[in-house]
GROMACS .gro file of C-alpha atoms in nm:
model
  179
    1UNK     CA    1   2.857   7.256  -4.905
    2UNK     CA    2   2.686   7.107  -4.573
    3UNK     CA    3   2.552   7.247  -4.290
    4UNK     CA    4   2.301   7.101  -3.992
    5UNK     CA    5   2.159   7.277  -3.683
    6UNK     CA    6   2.126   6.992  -3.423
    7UNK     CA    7   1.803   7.173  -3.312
    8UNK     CA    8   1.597   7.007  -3.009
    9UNK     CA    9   1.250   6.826  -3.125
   10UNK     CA   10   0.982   7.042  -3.043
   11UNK     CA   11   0.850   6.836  -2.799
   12UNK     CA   12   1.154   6.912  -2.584
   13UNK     CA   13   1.025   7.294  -2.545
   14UNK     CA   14   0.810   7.133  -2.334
   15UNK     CA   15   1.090   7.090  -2.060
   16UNK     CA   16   1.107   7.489  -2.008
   17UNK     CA   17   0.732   7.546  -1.905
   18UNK     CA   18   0.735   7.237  -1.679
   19UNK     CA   19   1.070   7.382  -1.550
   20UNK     CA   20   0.876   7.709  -1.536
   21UNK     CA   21   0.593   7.591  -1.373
   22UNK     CA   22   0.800   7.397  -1.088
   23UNK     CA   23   0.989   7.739  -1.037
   24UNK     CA   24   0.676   7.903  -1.017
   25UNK     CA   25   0.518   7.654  -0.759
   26UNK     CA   26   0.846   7.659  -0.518
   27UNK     CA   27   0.841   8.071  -0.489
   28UNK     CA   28   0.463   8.088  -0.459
   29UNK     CA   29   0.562   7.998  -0.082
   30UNK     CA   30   0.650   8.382  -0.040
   31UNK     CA   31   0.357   8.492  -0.252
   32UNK     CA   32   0.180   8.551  -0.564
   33UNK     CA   33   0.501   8.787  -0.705
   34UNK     CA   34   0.763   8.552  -0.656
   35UNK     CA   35   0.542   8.261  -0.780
   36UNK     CA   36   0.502   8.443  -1.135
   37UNK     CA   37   0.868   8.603  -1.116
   38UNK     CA   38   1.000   8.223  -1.060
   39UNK     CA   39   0.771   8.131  -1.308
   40UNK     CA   40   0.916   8.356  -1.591
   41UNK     CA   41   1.246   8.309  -1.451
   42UNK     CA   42   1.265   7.920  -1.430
   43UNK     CA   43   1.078   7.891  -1.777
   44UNK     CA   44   1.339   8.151  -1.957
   45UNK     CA   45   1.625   8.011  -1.796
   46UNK     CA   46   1.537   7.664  -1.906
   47UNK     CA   47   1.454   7.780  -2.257
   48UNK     CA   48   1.831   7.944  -2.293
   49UNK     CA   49   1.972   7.626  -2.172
   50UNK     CA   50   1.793   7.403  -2.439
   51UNK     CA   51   1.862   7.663  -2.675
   52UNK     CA   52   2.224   7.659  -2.638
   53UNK     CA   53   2.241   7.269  -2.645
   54UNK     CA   54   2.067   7.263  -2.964
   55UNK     CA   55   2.290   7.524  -3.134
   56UNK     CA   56   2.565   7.273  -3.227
   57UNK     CA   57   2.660   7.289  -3.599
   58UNK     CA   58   2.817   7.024  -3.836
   59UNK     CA   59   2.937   7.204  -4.126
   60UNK     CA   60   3.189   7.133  -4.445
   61UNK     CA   61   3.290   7.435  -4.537
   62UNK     CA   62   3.624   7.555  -4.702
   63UNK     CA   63   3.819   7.215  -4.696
   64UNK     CA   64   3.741   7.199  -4.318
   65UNK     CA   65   3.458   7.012  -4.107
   66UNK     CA   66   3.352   7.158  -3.860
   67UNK     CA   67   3.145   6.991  -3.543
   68UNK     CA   68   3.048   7.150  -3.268
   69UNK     CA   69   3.398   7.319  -3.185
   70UNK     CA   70   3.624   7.060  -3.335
   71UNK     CA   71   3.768   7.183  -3.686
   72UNK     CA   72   3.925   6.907  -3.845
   73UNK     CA   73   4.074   6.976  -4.209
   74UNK     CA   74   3.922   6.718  -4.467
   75UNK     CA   75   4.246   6.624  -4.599
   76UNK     CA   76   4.317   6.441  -4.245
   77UNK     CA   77   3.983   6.217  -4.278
   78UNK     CA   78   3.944   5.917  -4.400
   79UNK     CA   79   3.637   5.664  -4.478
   80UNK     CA   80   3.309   5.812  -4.344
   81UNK     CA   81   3.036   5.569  -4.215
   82UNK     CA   82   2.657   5.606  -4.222
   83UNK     CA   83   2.479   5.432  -3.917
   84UNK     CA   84   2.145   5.396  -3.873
   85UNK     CA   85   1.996   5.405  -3.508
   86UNK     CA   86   2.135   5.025  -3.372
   87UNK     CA   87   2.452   5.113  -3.509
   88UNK     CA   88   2.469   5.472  -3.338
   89UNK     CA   89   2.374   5.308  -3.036
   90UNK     CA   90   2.677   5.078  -3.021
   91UNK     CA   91   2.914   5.330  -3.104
   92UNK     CA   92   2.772   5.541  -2.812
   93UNK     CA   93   2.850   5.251  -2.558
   94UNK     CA   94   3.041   4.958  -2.594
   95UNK     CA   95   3.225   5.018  -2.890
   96UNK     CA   96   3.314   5.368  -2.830
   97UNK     CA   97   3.657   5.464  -2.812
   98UNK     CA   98   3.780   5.730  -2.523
   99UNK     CA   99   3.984   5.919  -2.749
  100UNK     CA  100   3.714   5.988  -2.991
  101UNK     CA  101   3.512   6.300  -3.094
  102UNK     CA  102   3.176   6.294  -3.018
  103UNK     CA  103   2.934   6.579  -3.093
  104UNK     CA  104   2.648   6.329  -2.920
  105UNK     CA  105   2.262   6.460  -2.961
  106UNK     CA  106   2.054   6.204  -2.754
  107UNK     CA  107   1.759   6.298  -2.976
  108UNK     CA  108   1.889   6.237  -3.276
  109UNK     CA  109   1.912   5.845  -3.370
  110UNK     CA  110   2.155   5.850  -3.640
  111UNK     CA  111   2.505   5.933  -3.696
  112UNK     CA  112   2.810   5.919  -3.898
  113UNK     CA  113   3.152   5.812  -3.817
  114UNK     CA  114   3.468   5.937  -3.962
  115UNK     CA  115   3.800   5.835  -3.912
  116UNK     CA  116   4.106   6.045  -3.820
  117UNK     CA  117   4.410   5.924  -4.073
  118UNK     CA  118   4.655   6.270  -3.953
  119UNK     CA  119   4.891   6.046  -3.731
  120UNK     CA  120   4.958   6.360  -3.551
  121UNK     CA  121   4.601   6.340  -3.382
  122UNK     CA  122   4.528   6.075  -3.133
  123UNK     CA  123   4.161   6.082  -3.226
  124UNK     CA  124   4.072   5.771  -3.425
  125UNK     CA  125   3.767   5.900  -3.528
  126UNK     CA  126   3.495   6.155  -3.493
  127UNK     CA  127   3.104   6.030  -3.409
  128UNK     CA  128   2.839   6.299  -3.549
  129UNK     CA  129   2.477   6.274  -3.454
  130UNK     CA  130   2.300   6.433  -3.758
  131UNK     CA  131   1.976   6.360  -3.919
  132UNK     CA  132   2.107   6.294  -4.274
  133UNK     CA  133   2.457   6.103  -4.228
  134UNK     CA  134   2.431   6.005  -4.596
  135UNK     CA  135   2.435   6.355  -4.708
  136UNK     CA  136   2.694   6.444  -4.437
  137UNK     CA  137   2.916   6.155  -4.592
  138UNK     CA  138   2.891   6.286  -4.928
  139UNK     CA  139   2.965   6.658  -4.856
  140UNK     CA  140   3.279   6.488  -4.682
  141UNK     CA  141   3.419   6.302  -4.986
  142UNK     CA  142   3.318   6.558  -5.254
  143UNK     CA  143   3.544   6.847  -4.993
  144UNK     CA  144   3.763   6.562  -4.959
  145UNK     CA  145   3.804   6.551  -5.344
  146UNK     CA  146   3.815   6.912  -5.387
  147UNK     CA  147   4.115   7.013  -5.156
  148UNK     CA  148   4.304   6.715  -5.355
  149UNK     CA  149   4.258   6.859  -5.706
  150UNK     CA  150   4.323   7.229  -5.522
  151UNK     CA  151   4.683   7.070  -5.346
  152UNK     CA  152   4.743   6.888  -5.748
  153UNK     CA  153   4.674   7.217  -5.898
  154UNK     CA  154   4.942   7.369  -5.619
  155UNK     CA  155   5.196   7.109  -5.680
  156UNK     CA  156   5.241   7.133  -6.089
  157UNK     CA  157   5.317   7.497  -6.005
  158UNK     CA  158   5.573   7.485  -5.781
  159UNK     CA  159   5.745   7.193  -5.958
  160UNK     CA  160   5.807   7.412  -6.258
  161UNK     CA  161   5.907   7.718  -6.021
  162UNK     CA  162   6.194   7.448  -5.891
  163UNK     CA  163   6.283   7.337  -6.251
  164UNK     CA  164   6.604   7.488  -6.356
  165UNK     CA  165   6.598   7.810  -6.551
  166UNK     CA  166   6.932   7.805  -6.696
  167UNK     CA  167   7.031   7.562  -6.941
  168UNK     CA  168   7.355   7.412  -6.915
  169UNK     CA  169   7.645   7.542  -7.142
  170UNK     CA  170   7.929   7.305  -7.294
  171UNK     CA  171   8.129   7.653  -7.346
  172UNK     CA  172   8.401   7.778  -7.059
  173UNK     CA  173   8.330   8.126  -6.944
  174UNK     CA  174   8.549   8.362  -7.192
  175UNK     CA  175   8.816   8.611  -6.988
  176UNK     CA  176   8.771   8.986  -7.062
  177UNK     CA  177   9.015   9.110  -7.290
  178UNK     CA  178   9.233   9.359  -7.194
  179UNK     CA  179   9.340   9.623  -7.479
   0.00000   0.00000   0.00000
């Protein structure tokens, strides 16, 4: 139904050969070796770091959405909210909540909000940077709608399982006759 890799800009790749090239310029104390092996080592290392901070998903998949490593049924949301960068900002600062999810990507301006309704979970909401929140909001409700009609479709079933199967009789049982 939905799914978003929170990839870093490509201008961030430029943090890696900067870090590389610092790396580089601290070993090149001992020599020309550990200069290039600091290079390659501070530049790779740098590059798996960003690379595992952009690999957060959001996905709706299977009556569940998924965030980062938060799996949250869809049934147990309620009203989603598109925000556009000011919004995102305030919900990032002074109106954010402690208790709330946040799957936060500092590069990404916008967001959605979702609110928690299960009042087994203490989190009021979840707050999802993605890049299309109004797509993210409609995956949401349309998942939303489909676990409802699957649970409906479960229900009438199991109602007419529970119905009686015997219909009542005016008639006393009849002893066995004995010959």
């Amino acid at each position: 139904m939905y799914d978003e890799r929170l990839t870093a800009p490509p201008l961030m790749w430029l943090l890696p050969v900067g870090s590389g090239i610092s790396f580089g310029l601290v070993f090149m104390i001992f020599g020309a070796v550990p200069g290039l092996i600091g290079l390659v080592a501070g530049g790779a290392g740098a590059a798996v770091l960003l690379s595992s901070y952009g690999s957060a998903r959001i996905r709706v998949v299977q009556g569940l959405l998924v965030a980062g490593e938060a799996r949250v049924p869809v049934g147990a949301l309620g009203e989603s909210f598109a925000m556009d960068r000011d919004e995102c900002l305030a919900w990032r600062t002074h109106k954010a909540n402690g208790r709330a999810f946040m799957l936060l990507r500092s590069y990404i301006p916008t967001g959605l909000r979702v609110m928690v309704t299960d009042p087994a979970d203490p989190t009021p909401y979840l707050y999802l940077s993605t890049r299309t929140p109004e797509r993210l909001a409609e995956a949401v409700e349309a998942a939303k709608a489909e676990a409802a009609q699957a649970d409906a479709a479960q229900t009438v079933p199991a109602q007419a399982e529970a119905a009686p199967a015997e219909a009542p009789t005016d008639a006393a049982p009849t002893a066995p006759q004995t010959a």
